[in-house]
Amino acid sequence: MPNLSNEFIESATAPETSAVLLALCVINIDDVPFLHLVNDKQSLMVGDTKYLPWAFNVSLPDQNEGGNKSCKLQIDNSDVQIYKAIKKAVTESKTITCDISIVLSTTPEYPEQGPLHFILRNLTVNAQTISGELFDLYMSDRKFSSMTYNPEDFPGLFF
């Protein structure tokens, strides 16, 4: 479980609060920030960066071992420029990554979780949405053989 601030815990358990939980999404094409989004109805300034209000959903992995391993991002396809840029990046085999942060609206400079860095793959685009799967940069999304690597059989792999 991530370390949550006292303000987050108080806001989450209060009957009424002015603090809203928001997701920030930065889409990068070849490590160059292309789009800064916030899932809110108004823009949000975080430092010198302006996050545009946008309809999007992100599902992050569960913290427990048996939880959801698949992460997904779904963005409202209401701007043809986003579609064209992403389609061009895919056609040119550029790397599309996403940085996801969870913040409170009252303290957006201090993420409650993240930024979590993902590679965006398996994109599907239609008239309503742009969606894809988010993979972390670790080995969990790579295909391996069915062998188990352990210290007894492979001592050179372990320190």
Tab-separated table of N, CA, C and O in Angstrom, residues 26-99:
chain	number	residue	atom	x	y	z
A	26	VAL	N	0.493	11.980	-18.381
A	26	VAL	CA	1.397	12.612	-19.333
A	26	VAL	C	1.709	11.575	-20.397
A	26	VAL	O	2.231	10.501	-20.089
A	27	ILE	N	1.360	11.873	-21.636
A	27	ILE	CA	1.658	10.977	-22.748
A	27	ILE	C	2.916	11.495	-23.428
A	27	ILE	O	2.993	12.665	-23.811
A	28	ASN	N	3.905	10.610	-23.550
A	28	ASN	CA	5.191	10.951	-24.158
A	28	ASN	C	5.369	10.165	-25.444
A	28	ASN	O	5.024	8.984	-25.503
A	29	ILE	N	5.915	10.813	-26.457
A	29	ILE	CA	6.288	10.128	-27.688
A	29	ILE	C	7.795	10.260	-27.810
A	29	ILE	O	8.321	11.371	-27.920
A	30	ASP	N	8.485	9.120	-27.771
A	30	ASP	CA	9.955	9.066	-27.725
A	30	ASP	C	10.505	9.954	-26.620
A	30	ASP	O	11.413	10.766	-26.824
A	31	ASP	N	9.942	9.825	-25.429
A	31	ASP	CA	10.357	10.525	-24.210
A	31	ASP	C	10.183	12.040	-24.269
A	31	ASP	O	10.728	12.760	-23.438
A	32	VAL	N	9.424	12.536	-25.213
A	32	VAL	CA	9.101	13.968	-25.292
A	32	VAL	C	7.636	14.127	-24.893
A	32	VAL	O	6.759	13.533	-25.532
A	33	PRO	N	7.352	14.890	-23.836
A	33	PRO	CA	5.951	15.058	-23.429
A	33	PRO	C	5.106	15.642	-24.568
A	33	PRO	O	5.454	16.650	-25.165
A	34	PHE	N	4.025	14.938	-24.871
A	34	PHE	CA	3.146	15.339	-25.959
A	34	PHE	C	1.842	15.927	-25.435
A	34	PHE	O	1.325	16.895	-25.966
A	35	LEU	N	1.324	15.357	-24.361
A	35	LEU	CA	0.013	15.744	-23.878
A	35	LEU	C	-0.037	15.588	-22.367
A	35	LEU	O	0.407	14.583	-21.820
A	36	HIS	N	-0.570	16.603	-21.682
A	36	HIS	CA	-0.756	16.573	-20.229
A	36	HIS	C	-2.261	16.635	-19.954
A	36	HIS	O	-2.905	17.621	-20.309
A	37	LEU	N	-2.796	15.588	-19.328
A	37	LEU	CA	-4.241	15.486	-19.106
A	37	LEU	C	-4.554	15.326	-17.628
A	37	LEU	O	-3.784	14.722	-16.880
A	38	VAL	N	-5.712	15.851	-17.221
A	38	VAL	CA	-6.249	15.629	-15.887
A	38	VAL	C	-7.700	15.198	-16.060
A	38	VAL	O	-8.417	15.737	-16.903
A	39	ASN	N	-8.143	14.201	-15.288
A	39	ASN	CA	-9.531	13.746	-15.425
A	39	ASN	C	-10.444	14.614	-14.553
A	39	ASN	O	-10.944	14.201	-13.524
A	40	ASP	N	-10.640	15.834	-15.011
A	40	ASP	CA	-11.451	16.817	-14.303
A	40	ASP	C	-12.154	17.668	-15.355
A	40	ASP	O	-11.885	17.552	-16.547
A	41	LYS	N	-13.021	18.563	-14.901
A	41	LYS	CA	-13.733	19.457	-15.823
A	41	LYS	C	-13.041	20.796	-15.977
A	41	LYS	O	-13.503	21.641	-16.726
A	42	GLN	N	-11.940	20.995	-15.253
A	42	GLN	CA	-11.199	22.248	-15.376
A	42	GLN	C	-9.713	21.941	-15.442
A	42	GLN	O	-9.265	20.907	-14.957
A	43	SER	N	-8.964	22.848	-16.061
A	43	SER	CA	-7.526	22.636	-16.174
A	43	SER	C	-6.874	22.748	-14.800
A	43	SER	O	-7.442	23.306	-13.863
A	44	LEU	N	-5.658	22.216	-14.711
A	44	LEU	CA	-4.943	22.181	-13.439
A	44	LEU	C	-3.490	22.555	-13.697
A	44	LEU	O	-2.854	21.994	-14.592
A	45	MET	N	-2.980	23.506	-12.918
A	45	MET	CA	-1.573	23.887	-13.007
A	45	MET	C	-0.797	23.121	-11.939
A	45	MET	O	-1.147	23.155	-10.775
A	46	VAL	N	0.251	22.434	-12.361
A	46	VAL	CA	1.164	21.752	-11.452
A	46	VAL	C	2.554	22.277	-11.785
A	46	VAL	O	3.122	21.934	-12.811
A	47	GLY	N	3.050	23.153	-10.929
A	47	GLY	CA	4.306	23.834	-11.246
A	47	GLY	C	4.082	24.734	-12.449
A	47	GLY	O	3.168	25.553	-12.469
A	48	ASP	N	4.906	24.550	-13.481
A	48	ASP	CA	4.770	25.329	-14.720
A	48	ASP	C	3.969	24.595	-15.787
A	48	ASP	O	3.837	25.081	-16.905
A	49	THR	N	3.464	23.428	-15.461
A	49	THR	CA	2.780	22.595	-16.442
A	49	THR	C	1.275	22.717	-16.300
A	49	THR	O	0.733	22.574	-15.202
A	50	LYS	N	0.615	22.960	-17.438
A	50	LYS	CA	-0.844	23.038	-17.448
A	50	LYS	C	-1.399	21.706	-17.953
A	50	LYS	O	-1.093	21.258	-19.057
A	51	TYR	N	-2.231	21.076	-17.114
A	51	TYR	CA	-2.897	19.831	-17.477
A	51	TYR	C	-4.279	20.167	-18.018
A	51	TYR	O	-5.041	20.897	-17.389
A	52	LEU	N	-4.574	19.644	-19.198
A	52	LEU	CA	-5.849	19.912	-19.864
A	52	LEU	C	-6.951	19.023	-19.299
A	52	LEU	O	-6.732	17.828	-19.062
A	53	PRO	N	-8.138	19.586	-19.109
A	53	PRO	CA	-9.252	18.745	-18.649
A	53	PRO	C	-9.664	17.791	-19.766
A	53	PRO	O	-9.853	18.216	-20.909
A	54	TRP	N	-9.769	16.502	-19.433
A	54	TRP	CA	-10.059	15.519	-20.460
A	54	TRP	C	-10.764	14.329	-19.846
A	54	TRP	O	-10.503	13.980	-18.697
A	55	ALA	N	-11.608	13.709	-20.612
A	55	ALA	CA	-12.278	12.492	-20.157
A	55	ALA	C	-11.377	11.298	-20.470
A	55	ALA	O	-11.119	11.004	-21.632
A	56	PHE	N	-10.863	10.677	-19.421
A	56	PHE	CA	-10.088	9.460	-19.601
A	56	PHE	C	-10.217	8.590	-18.362
A	56	PHE	O	-10.522	9.057	-17.274
A	57	ASN	N	-9.997	7.305	-18.576
A	57	ASN	CA	-10.015	6.323	-17.487
A	57	ASN	C	-8.700	5.578	-17.508
A	57	ASN	O	-8.205	5.201	-18.577
A	58	VAL	N	-8.164	5.346	-16.344
A	58	VAL	CA	-6.955	4.535	-16.227
A	58	VAL	C	-7.199	3.508	-15.135
A	58	VAL	O	-7.729	3.834	-14.069
A	59	SER	N	-6.903	2.253	-15.432
A	59	SER	CA	-7.014	1.212	-14.411
A	59	SER	C	-5.602	0.768	-14.079
A	59	SER	O	-4.861	0.316	-14.945
A	60	LEU	N	-5.232	0.939	-12.818
A	60	LEU	CA	-3.898	0.593	-12.345
A	60	LEU	C	-3.918	-0.795	-11.728
A	60	LEU	O	-4.975	-1.291	-11.344
A	61	PRO	N	-2.752	-1.436	-11.583
A	61	PRO	CA	-2.736	-2.788	-11.022
A	61	PRO	C	-3.073	-2.782	-9.543
A	61	PRO	O	-2.833	-1.801	-8.837
A	62	ASP	N	-3.648	-3.882	-9.085
A	62	ASP	CA	-3.924	-4.050	-7.662
A	62	ASP	C	-2.616	-4.254	-6.923
A	62	ASP	O	-1.628	-4.720	-7.498
A	63	GLN	N	-2.604	-3.919	-5.642
A	63	GLN	CA	-1.386	-4.038	-4.854
A	63	GLN	C	-1.139	-5.466	-4.371
A	63	GLN	O	-0.030	-5.806	-4.022
A	64	ASN	N	-2.168	-6.314	-4.341
A	64	ASN	CA	-1.951	-7.671	-3.846
A	64	ASN	C	-1.463	-8.582	-4.966
A	64	ASN	O	-1.577	-8.277	-6.138
A	65	GLU	N	-0.924	-9.732	-4.594
A	65	GLU	CA	-0.288	-10.618	-5.551
A	65	GLU	C	-1.280	-11.237	-6.531
A	65	GLU	O	-0.965	-11.434	-7.691
A	66	GLY	N	-2.482	-11.524	-6.094
A	66	GLY	CA	-3.463	-12.139	-6.972
A	66	GLY	C	-4.310	-11.130	-7.716
A	66	GLY	O	-5.272	-11.480	-8.370
A	67	GLY	N	-3.946	-9.860	-7.667
A	67	GLY	CA	-4.761	-8.791	-8.229
A	67	GLY	C	-4.619	-8.634	-9.727
A	67	GLY	O	-3.973	-9.414	-10.412
A	68	ASN	N	-5.231	-7.605	-10.213
A	68	ASN	CA	-5.252	-7.283	-11.627
A	68	ASN	C	-3.851	-6.926	-12.112
A	68	ASN	O	-3.235	-6.007	-11.623
A	69	LYS	N	-3.337	-7.676	-13.083
A	69	LYS	CA	-2.015	-7.390	-13.643
A	69	LYS	C	-2.120	-6.504	-14.885
A	69	LYS	O	-1.170	-5.900	-15.303
A	70	SER	N	-3.283	-6.463	-15.476
A	70	SER	CA	-3.488	-5.695	-16.695
A	70	SER	C	-3.867	-4.255	-16.361
A	70	SER	O	-4.755	-4.017	-15.554
A	71	CYS	N	-3.176	-3.324	-16.969
A	71	CYS	CA	-3.488	-1.910	-16.801
A	71	CYS	C	-3.993	-1.392	-18.140
A	71	CYS	O	-3.462	-1.761	-19.188
A	72	LYS	N	-4.976	-0.527	-18.093
A	72	LYS	CA	-5.557	-0.014	-19.332
A	72	LYS	C	-5.726	1.495	-19.252
A	72	LYS	O	-5.925	2.050	-18.179
A	73	LEU	N	-5.623	2.129	-20.402
A	73	LEU	CA	-5.867	3.559	-20.533
A	73	LEU	C	-6.888	3.753	-21.641
A	73	LEU	O	-6.752	3.176	-22.720
A	74	GLN	N	-7.912	4.548	-21.359
A	74	GLN	CA	-8.929	4.852	-22.352
A	74	GLN	C	-9.142	6.359	-22.345
A	74	GLN	O	-9.473	6.948	-21.320
A	75	ILE	N	-8.913	6.989	-23.504
A	75	ILE	CA	-8.994	8.442	-23.637
A	75	ILE	C	-10.119	8.785	-24.603
A	75	ILE	O	-10.256	8.161	-25.656
A	76	ASP	N	-10.901	9.783	-24.256
A	76	ASP	CA	-11.952	10.280	-25.133
A	76	ASP	C	-11.313	10.828	-26.406
A	76	ASP	O	-10.401	11.641	-26.350
A	77	ASN	N	-11.778	10.369	-27.548
A	77	ASN	CA	-11.214	10.762	-28.839
A	77	ASN	C	-11.980	11.955	-29.395
A	77	ASN	O	-12.619	11.890	-30.426
A	78	SER	N	-11.901	13.086	-28.702
A	78	SER	CA	-12.650	14.256	-29.144
A	78	SER	C	-11.784	15.262	-29.902
A	78	SER	O	-12.276	16.290	-30.332
A	79	ASP	N	-10.511	14.978	-30.074
A	79	ASP	CA	-9.622	15.878	-30.813
A	79	ASP	C	-8.875	15.071	-31.864
A	79	ASP	O	-8.105	14.168	-31.538
A	80	VAL	N	-9.076	15.373	-33.117
A	80	VAL	CA	-8.467	14.621	-34.203
A	80	VAL	C	-6.943	14.760	-34.192
A	80	VAL	O	-6.232	13.876	-34.672
A	81	GLN	N	-6.399	15.821	-33.609
A	81	GLN	CA	-4.944	15.996	-33.551
A	81	GLN	C	-4.277	14.911	-32.702
A	81	GLN	O	-3.177	14.458	-33.018
A	82	ILE	N	-4.936	14.515	-31.617
A	82	ILE	CA	-4.387	13.448	-30.772
A	82	ILE	C	-4.345	12.147	-31.560
A	82	ILE	O	-3.334	11.443	-31.579
A	83	TYR	N	-5.446	11.849	-32.241
A	83	TYR	CA	-5.500	10.637	-33.060
A	83	TYR	C	-4.391	10.637	-34.106
A	83	TYR	O	-3.684	9.644	-34.271
A	84	LYS	N	-4.221	11.745	-34.810
A	84	LYS	CA	-3.194	11.818	-35.860
A	84	LYS	C	-1.790	11.649	-35.297
A	84	LYS	O	-0.955	10.955	-35.877
A	85	ALA	N	-1.505	12.276	-34.172
A	85	ALA	CA	-0.172	12.181	-33.571
A	85	ALA	C	0.127	10.760	-33.108
A	85	ALA	O	1.234	10.246	-33.319
A	86	ILE	N	-0.856	10.114	-32.482
A	86	ILE	CA	-0.642	8.752	-32.005
A	86	ILE	C	-0.527	7.787	-33.184
A	86	ILE	O	0.334	6.911	-33.197
A	87	LYS	N	-1.350	7.964	-34.195
A	87	LYS	CA	-1.281	7.107	-35.381
A	87	LYS	C	0.073	7.260	-36.067
A	87	LYS	O	0.690	6.276	-36.486
A	88	LYS	N	0.563	8.489	-36.164
A	88	LYS	CA	1.878	8.740	-36.774
A	88	LYS	C	2.983	8.081	-35.950
A	88	LYS	O	3.903	7.471	-36.500
A	89	ALA	N	2.908	8.184	-34.633
A	89	ALA	CA	3.912	7.564	-33.764
A	89	ALA	C	3.919	6.046	-33.929
A	89	ALA	O	4.980	5.428	-33.971
A	90	VAL	N	2.739	5.444	-34.026
A	90	VAL	CA	2.652	3.996	-34.215
A	90	VAL	C	3.212	3.607	-35.577
A	90	VAL	O	3.977	2.647	-35.702
A	91	THR	N	2.862	4.356	-36.617
A	91	THR	CA	3.329	4.072	-37.968
A	91	THR	C	4.855	4.169	-38.059
A	91	THR	O	5.493	3.366	-38.732
A	92	GLU	N	5.431	5.133	-37.360
A	92	GLU	CA	6.884	5.335	-37.386
A	92	GLU	C	7.607	4.517	-36.315
A	92	GLU	O	8.800	4.711	-36.088
A	93	SER	N	6.898	3.612	-35.654
A	93	SER	CA	7.451	2.741	-34.608
A	93	SER	C	8.143	3.518	-33.489
A	93	SER	O	9.188	3.120	-32.990
A	94	LYS	N	7.547	4.621	-33.103
A	94	LYS	CA	8.063	5.387	-31.969
A	94	LYS	C	7.507	4.813	-30.673
A	94	LYS	O	6.448	4.189	-30.668
A	95	THR	N	8.220	5.043	-29.595
A	95	THR	CA	7.791	4.555	-28.295
A	95	THR	C	6.818	5.542	-27.672
A	95	THR	O	7.118	6.729	-27.551
A	96	ILE	N	5.651	5.054	-27.284
A	96	ILE	CA	4.650	5.876	-26.610
A	96	ILE	C	4.608	5.427	-25.161
A	96	ILE	O	4.372	4.255	-24.872
A	97	THR	N	4.865	6.367	-24.255
A	97	THR	CA	4.839	6.050	-22.835
A	97	THR	C	3.852	6.966	-22.118
A	97	THR	O	3.485	8.020	-22.631
A	98	CYS	N	3.444	6.536	-20.945
A	98	CYS	CA	2.520	7.320	-20.116
A	98	CYS	C	3.059	7.381	-18.699
A	98	CYS	O	3.543	6.384	-18.173
A	99	ASP	N	2.953	8.542	-18.107
A	99	ASP	CA	3.261	8.723	-16.693
A	99	ASP	C	1.941	9.051	-15.994
A	99	ASP	O	1.296	10.041	-16.339
